[in-house]
mmCIF file of C-alpha atoms in Angstrom:
data_model
loop_
_atom_site.group_PDB
_atom_site.id
_atom_site.type_symbol
_atom_site.label_atom_id
_atom_site.label_comp_id
_atom_site.label_asym_id
_atom_site.label_seq_id
_atom_site.Cartn_x
_atom_site.Cartn_y
_atom_site.Cartn_z
ATOM 1 C CA MET A 80 15.543 57.679 -18.638
ATOM 2 C CA THR A 81 15.151 55.140 -15.552
ATOM 3 C CA THR A 82 12.865 56.694 -13.068
ATOM 4 C CA SER A 83 13.224 53.358 -10.761
ATOM 5 C CA PRO A 84 16.078 52.335 -8.267
ATOM 6 C CA LEU A 85 18.675 50.064 -9.815
ATOM 7 C CA PRO A 86 19.630 47.492 -7.574
ATOM 8 C CA PRO A 87 23.309 48.216 -6.430
ATOM 9 C CA ILE A 88 26.020 47.007 -8.933
ATOM 10 C CA VAL A 89 28.882 45.358 -8.305
ATOM 11 C CA SER A 90 31.878 42.727 -9.817
ATOM 12 C CA GLU A 91 30.904 39.469 -11.310
ATOM 13 C CA ALA A 92 32.852 38.043 -9.116
ATOM 14 C CA GLU A 93 30.831 39.831 -6.217
ATOM 15 C CA TRP A 94 27.660 39.694 -8.047
ATOM 16 C CA ARG A 95 28.431 35.808 -8.007
ATOM 17 C CA SER A 96 29.150 35.555 -4.559
ATOM 18 C CA ALA A 97 25.875 37.173 -2.976
ATOM 19 C CA LEU A 98 23.968 34.922 -5.930
ATOM 20 C CA ASP A 99 25.481 31.453 -5.104
ATOM 21 C CA GLU A 100 24.293 32.378 -1.283
ATOM 22 C CA GLN A 101 21.026 33.465 -2.336
ATOM 23 C CA ILE A 102 20.601 29.946 -4.741
ATOM 24 C CA ALA A 103 21.455 28.054 -1.098
ATOM 25 C CA ARG A 104 19.157 29.521 0.388
ATOM 26 C CA GLU A 105 16.274 28.949 -2.306
ATOM 27 C CA LYS A 106 17.410 25.522 -2.651
ATOM 28 C CA ALA A 107 16.771 25.099 1.597
ATOM 29 C CA HIS A 108 13.712 26.596 0.974
ATOM 30 C CA THR A 109 12.739 24.042 -1.816
ATOM 31 C CA ARG A 110 13.748 21.273 0.492
ATOM 32 C CA GLU A 111 11.154 22.407 2.457
ATOM 33 C CA ARG A 112 8.549 22.093 0.000
ATOM 34 C CA ASP A 113 9.211 18.968 -0.643
ATOM 35 C CA ARG A 114 8.602 18.053 3.080
ATOM 36 C CA LEU A 115 5.096 19.943 3.032
ATOM 37 C CA ASN A 116 4.595 17.889 -0.373
ATOM 38 C CA ALA A 117 5.207 14.961 2.139
ATOM 39 C CA ALA A 118 2.960 15.955 4.885
ATOM 40 C CA ARG A 119 0.254 16.871 1.992
ATOM 41 C CA ARG A 120 0.959 13.017 0.711
ATOM 42 C CA ARG A 121 -0.052 11.974 4.104
ATOM 43 C CA LEU A 122 -3.238 13.504 4.678
ATOM 44 C CA PRO A 123 -6.265 11.667 5.975
ATOM 45 C CA MET A 124 -9.442 11.963 3.390
ATOM 46 C CA THR A 125 -12.760 12.289 3.442
ATOM 47 C CA GLU A 126 -15.651 10.739 1.521
ATOM 48 C CA VAL A 127 -17.924 12.581 -0.766
ATOM 49 C CA ARG A 128 -21.118 11.083 -0.521
ATOM 50 C CA ALA A 129 -23.689 13.478 -2.380
ATOM 51 C CA ASP A 130 -24.853 13.168 -5.957
ATOM 52 C CA TYR A 131 -23.610 16.522 -7.665
ATOM 53 C CA VAL A 132 -24.470 16.752 -11.215
ATOM 54 C CA PHE A 133 -22.745 19.759 -13.120
ATOM 55 C CA GLU A 134 -23.615 20.836 -16.675
ATOM 56 C CA GLY A 135 -20.804 20.437 -19.379
ATOM 57 C CA PRO A 136 -19.598 20.134 -23.184
ATOM 58 C CA GLN A 137 -21.419 17.249 -22.960
ATOM 59 C CA GLY A 138 -24.543 17.643 -20.875
ATOM 60 C CA GLU A 139 -24.941 16.344 -17.197
ATOM 61 C CA VAL A 140 -22.438 14.857 -15.722
ATOM 62 C CA THR A 141 -21.446 13.565 -11.852
ATOM 63 C CA LEU A 142 -18.274 13.920 -10.190
ATOM 64 C CA LEU A 143 -17.382 10.806 -10.609
ATOM 65 C CA ASP A 144 -17.711 11.584 -14.461
ATOM 66 C CA LEU A 145 -15.107 14.799 -13.756
ATOM 67 C CA PHE A 146 -12.260 11.999 -13.240
ATOM 68 C CA GLU A 147 -12.207 11.104 -17.254
ATOM 69 C CA GLY A 148 -11.061 7.799 -15.906
ATOM 70 C CA CYS A 149 -8.393 9.109 -14.170
ATOM 71 C CA ARG A 150 -7.789 8.243 -10.333
ATOM 72 C CA GLN A 151 -7.297 11.628 -9.182
ATOM 73 C CA LEU A 152 -8.929 14.791 -10.047
ATOM 74 C CA ILE A 153 -8.059 18.794 -9.385
ATOM 75 C CA VAL A 154 -10.793 21.202 -9.554
ATOM 76 C CA TYR A 155 -10.329 25.226 -9.299
ATOM 77 C CA HIS A 156 -13.236 26.402 -8.025
ATOM 78 C CA PHE A 157 -13.179 30.103 -10.524
ATOM 79 C CA MET A 158 -15.266 32.656 -8.926
ATOM 80 C CA PHE A 159 -18.395 33.336 -11.121
ATOM 81 C CA GLY A 160 -21.622 34.079 -10.023
ATOM 82 C CA PRO A 161 -25.038 33.398 -11.610
ATOM 83 C CA ASP A 162 -25.254 36.773 -12.494
ATOM 84 C CA TRP A 163 -21.644 37.844 -13.112
ATOM 85 C CA GLU A 164 -21.205 38.942 -16.766
ATOM 86 C CA VAL A 165 -17.676 38.218 -17.374
ATOM 87 C CA GLY A 166 -15.284 35.950 -14.489
ATOM 88 C CA CYS A 167 -12.688 36.716 -12.080
ATOM 89 C CA ASP A 168 -9.650 38.137 -13.101
ATOM 90 C CA GLY A 169 -7.474 36.587 -10.770
ATOM 91 C CA CYS A 170 -9.120 33.369 -11.488
ATOM 92 C CA SER A 171 -8.513 34.380 -15.336
ATOM 93 C CA TRP A 172 -4.611 34.441 -14.668
ATOM 94 C CA VAL A 173 -4.345 31.375 -12.478
ATOM 95 C CA VAL A 174 -6.318 29.462 -16.080
ATOM 96 C CA ASP A 175 -3.968 31.860 -18.382
ATOM 97 C CA ALA A 176 -0.608 29.830 -16.751
ATOM 98 C CA MET A 177 -2.480 25.910 -16.635
ATOM 99 C CA THR A 178 -0.552 23.563 -18.039
ATOM 100 C CA HIS A 179 -1.965 21.567 -21.386
ATOM 101 C CA PRO A 180 -3.498 18.390 -19.355
ATOM 102 C CA ALA A 181 -2.264 16.060 -21.106
ATOM 103 C CA HIS A 182 0.795 16.333 -18.561
ATOM 104 C CA LEU A 183 -1.405 15.434 -16.020
ATOM 105 C CA ASN A 184 -3.158 12.429 -17.855
ATOM 106 C CA ALA A 185 -0.009 11.027 -17.987
ATOM 107 C CA ARG A 186 -0.016 10.671 -14.174
ATOM 108 C CA ASP A 187 -3.377 9.484 -13.856
ATOM 109 C CA THR A 188 -4.207 13.129 -12.973
ATOM 110 C CA SER A 189 -7.427 15.340 -14.563
ATOM 111 C CA LEU A 190 -7.966 19.352 -13.764
ATOM 112 C CA VAL A 191 -11.509 20.749 -14.666
ATOM 113 C CA LEU A 192 -12.576 24.158 -13.624
ATOM 114 C CA VAL A 193 -16.118 24.647 -12.084
ATOM 115 C CA SER A 194 -17.822 27.442 -11.495
ATOM 116 C CA ARG A 195 -21.904 28.835 -10.546
ATOM 117 C CA ALA A 196 -22.142 30.965 -13.766
ATOM 118 C CA PRO A 197 -24.581 28.980 -16.277
ATOM 119 C CA LEU A 198 -23.299 27.114 -19.374
ATOM 120 C CA GLU A 199 -23.696 29.260 -21.703
ATOM 121 C CA LYS A 200 -21.908 31.855 -19.864
ATOM 122 C CA LEU A 201 -18.380 29.531 -18.863
ATOM 123 C CA ARG A 202 -18.228 29.549 -23.073
ATOM 124 C CA ARG A 203 -18.704 33.111 -23.632
ATOM 125 C CA TYR A 204 -15.917 33.786 -21.523
ATOM 126 C CA GLN A 205 -13.687 30.852 -22.826
ATOM 127 C CA ALA A 206 -14.014 31.914 -25.942
ATOM 128 C CA ARG A 207 -13.210 35.310 -25.100
ATOM 129 C CA MET A 208 -10.052 34.388 -23.338
ATOM 130 C CA GLY A 209 -9.443 31.337 -25.921
ATOM 131 C CA TRP A 210 -8.981 28.982 -23.765
ATOM 132 C CA GLN A 211 -8.549 25.394 -24.836
ATOM 133 C CA HIS A 212 -8.515 24.026 -21.755
ATOM 134 C CA PRO A 213 -9.082 22.691 -18.721
ATOM 135 C CA THR A 214 -12.895 21.793 -19.544
ATOM 136 C CA TRP A 215 -15.412 24.334 -17.122
ATOM 137 C CA PHE A 216 -18.461 23.425 -16.094
ATOM 138 C CA SER A 217 -20.880 24.292 -14.143
ATOM 139 C CA SER A 218 -22.659 23.935 -10.439
ATOM 140 C CA LEU A 219 -25.755 26.335 -10.662
ATOM 141 C CA ASN A 220 -27.931 23.466 -10.545
ATOM 142 C CA GLY A 221 -26.549 22.134 -6.838
ATOM 143 C CA SER A 222 -24.737 22.846 -3.953
ATOM 144 C CA PHE A 223 -21.396 21.988 -4.572
ATOM 145 C CA ASN A 224 -20.082 25.400 -4.580
ATOM 146 C CA GLN A 225 -21.745 25.999 -0.758
ATOM 147 C CA ASP A 226 -20.600 22.198 0.239
ATOM 148 C CA MET A 227 -16.805 22.920 -0.548
ATOM 149 C CA GLY A 228 -16.468 26.212 0.836
ATOM 150 C CA VAL A 229 -16.494 28.447 -1.913
ATOM 151 C CA THR A 230 -19.962 30.331 -2.032
ATOM 152 C CA SER A 231 -22.133 31.810 0.885
ATOM 153 C CA CYS A 232 -25.423 32.680 0.893
ATOM 154 C CA ASN A 233 -24.764 35.878 2.249
ATOM 155 C CA CYS A 234 -23.142 38.500 -0.379
ATOM 156 C CA HIS A 235 -21.154 40.036 1.883
ATOM 157 C CA ALA A 236 -18.800 37.357 3.762
ATOM 158 C CA PRO A 237 -16.044 37.939 4.477
ATOM 159 C CA ASP A 238 -13.139 36.836 2.609
ATOM 160 C CA THR A 239 -15.573 36.637 -0.566
ATOM 161 C CA ASP A 240 -16.503 39.337 -3.367
ATOM 162 C CA ARG A 241 -20.209 38.816 -3.631
ATOM 163 C CA GLY A 242 -20.206 35.555 -1.450
ATOM 164 C CA GLU A 243 -17.764 34.017 -3.658
ATOM 165 C CA ARG A 244 -13.983 32.389 -2.970
ATOM 166 C CA HIS A 245 -11.243 30.880 -5.269
ATOM 167 C CA GLY A 246 -9.828 27.838 -4.523
ATOM 168 C CA ILE A 247 -8.419 24.572 -5.066
ATOM 169 C CA SER A 248 -9.572 21.249 -4.069
ATOM 170 C CA VAL A 249 -8.196 18.061 -4.769
ATOM 171 C CA PHE A 250 -10.456 14.370 -5.016
ATOM 172 C CA LEU A 251 -9.665 10.885 -5.175
ATOM 173 C CA ARG A 252 -11.296 7.884 -7.069
ATOM 174 C CA ASP A 253 -11.217 4.562 -5.424
ATOM 175 C CA GLY A 254 -13.437 2.820 -7.979
ATOM 176 C CA GLU A 255 -17.070 4.847 -7.416
ATOM 177 C CA ARG A 256 -16.379 5.868 -4.577
ATOM 178 C CA VAL A 257 -14.782 9.484 -4.194
ATOM 179 C CA PHE A 258 -12.819 10.788 -1.586
ATOM 180 C CA ARG A 259 -11.683 15.199 -0.700
ATOM 181 C CA THR A 260 -7.829 15.167 -0.089
ATOM 182 C CA TYR A 261 -7.392 18.745 0.072
ATOM 183 C CA PHE A 262 -8.431 22.216 -0.089
ATOM 184 C CA SER A 263 -6.769 25.793 -0.438
ATOM 185 C CA GLY A 264 -7.805 28.937 -1.233
ATOM 186 C CA LYS A 265 -6.477 32.851 -0.949
ATOM 187 C CA ARG A 266 -2.723 33.168 -1.848
ATOM 188 C CA GLY A 267 -2.626 28.624 -1.803
ATOM 189 C CA VAL A 268 -3.919 29.040 -5.458
ATOM 190 C CA GLU A 269 -0.170 30.998 -6.257
ATOM 191 C CA TYR A 270 1.097 27.551 -6.542
ATOM 192 C CA LEU A 271 -0.263 27.065 -9.977
ATOM 193 C CA GLY A 272 0.132 30.788 -11.084
ATOM 194 C CA SER A 273 3.686 30.729 -12.834
ATOM 195 C CA LEU A 274 3.046 34.414 -13.346
ATOM 196 C CA TRP A 275 3.769 35.026 -10.052
ATOM 197 C CA THR A 276 6.544 32.948 -10.067
ATOM 198 C CA TYR A 277 8.275 34.818 -13.000
ATOM 199 C CA LEU A 278 7.487 38.406 -10.952
ATOM 200 C CA ASP A 279 9.265 37.008 -8.337
ATOM 201 C CA LEU A 280 12.441 36.206 -10.004
ATOM 202 C CA THR A 281 12.257 39.527 -11.236
ATOM 203 C CA PRO A 282 14.599 42.535 -9.101
ATOM 204 C CA TYR A 283 10.934 45.001 -8.894
ATOM 205 C CA GLY A 284 9.191 41.213 -8.180
ATOM 206 C CA ARG A 285 5.244 41.819 -8.292
ATOM 207 C CA GLN A 286 5.441 45.592 -7.657
ATOM 208 C CA GLU A 287 3.422 45.389 -4.308
ATOM 209 C CA THR A 288 2.942 46.824 -1.311
ATOM 210 C CA TRP A 289 2.417 44.299 0.804
ATOM 211 C CA GLU A 290 5.851 42.662 -0.406
ATOM 212 C CA GLU A 291 9.818 43.931 1.454
ATOM 213 C CA SER A 292 11.113 45.899 -1.067
ATOM 214 C CA PRO A 293 14.089 48.209 -1.136
ATOM 215 C CA PRO A 294 12.973 51.695 -0.685
ATOM 216 C CA GLY A 295 11.813 53.427 -3.989
ATOM 217 C CA TRP A 296 11.126 50.171 -5.670
ATOM 218 C CA PRO A 297 7.965 50.194 -7.887
ATOM 219 C CA GLN A 298 5.000 49.378 -5.790
ATOM 220 C CA THR A 299 1.506 49.740 -6.246
ATOM 221 C CA PRO A 300 -1.706 48.265 -3.889
ATOM 222 C CA PRO A 301 -2.409 44.800 -4.895
ATOM 223 C CA TYR A 302 -5.297 44.160 -6.786
ATOM 224 C CA VAL A 303 -5.264 47.421 -8.773
ATOM 225 C CA TRP A 304 -2.619 46.823 -11.435
ATOM 226 C CA ASN A 305 -3.493 43.033 -12.434
ATOM 227 C CA ARG A 306 -6.017 42.831 -15.864
ATOM 228 C CA ARG A 307 -7.385 40.267 -17.878
ATOM 229 C CA HIS A 308 -4.759 39.769 -20.249
ATOM 230 C CA ASP A 309 -7.011 41.164 -23.050
ATOM 231 C CA GLU A 310 -7.774 44.746 -21.667
ATOM 232 C CA TYR A 311 -4.598 46.076 -20.856
ATOM 233 C CA GLU A 312 -3.548 48.911 -23.110
ATOM 234 C CA THR A 313 -1.383 48.841 -25.280
#
């Protein structure tokens, strides 16, 4: 028996009219997104001069190595502190939705994960989650996370989980020179997570209290319902 309220029930003609109006608004939003993307492509960039070293499946590598021969590099800063036993559940959502790297490589772009946890912990968690890609690197023995603004020496810093933040950094290389072109954090990473996009298509949405929904719609506070994909009750 249905316990949640339902959207209004109308004729197909009325539904079609309302849908056409909604689609027109969504197309306007898409065009605005195109303008934002165009502005992002025109952002200035800053050179990365530090000699960062990461530990990955093939041993120690540099930031330049993370490009894997591509011109562009996307780094997802996955929250996983050195003393944590598991990775962030929200970051795990993002990785669950990530595309096969071949599609990005076809456009001269590489995608990797970087966390401060030791490589062995990353490997163990990756195996648990069943992720085959992207490649995951540890930045434990360097200042990369701090310099990128995703790790604070203060474990109680605002907007952090024990001093760790999630985020996305984009880099461009010109020969041996590497430049940082973009960064976003917080809800800016939702752009990567198709799971949220799927829920946004449904009548009840994400079912979180911050959403503007009709009275009586099923909702819970954010960050209390989502789990790692192997932690939901059957």
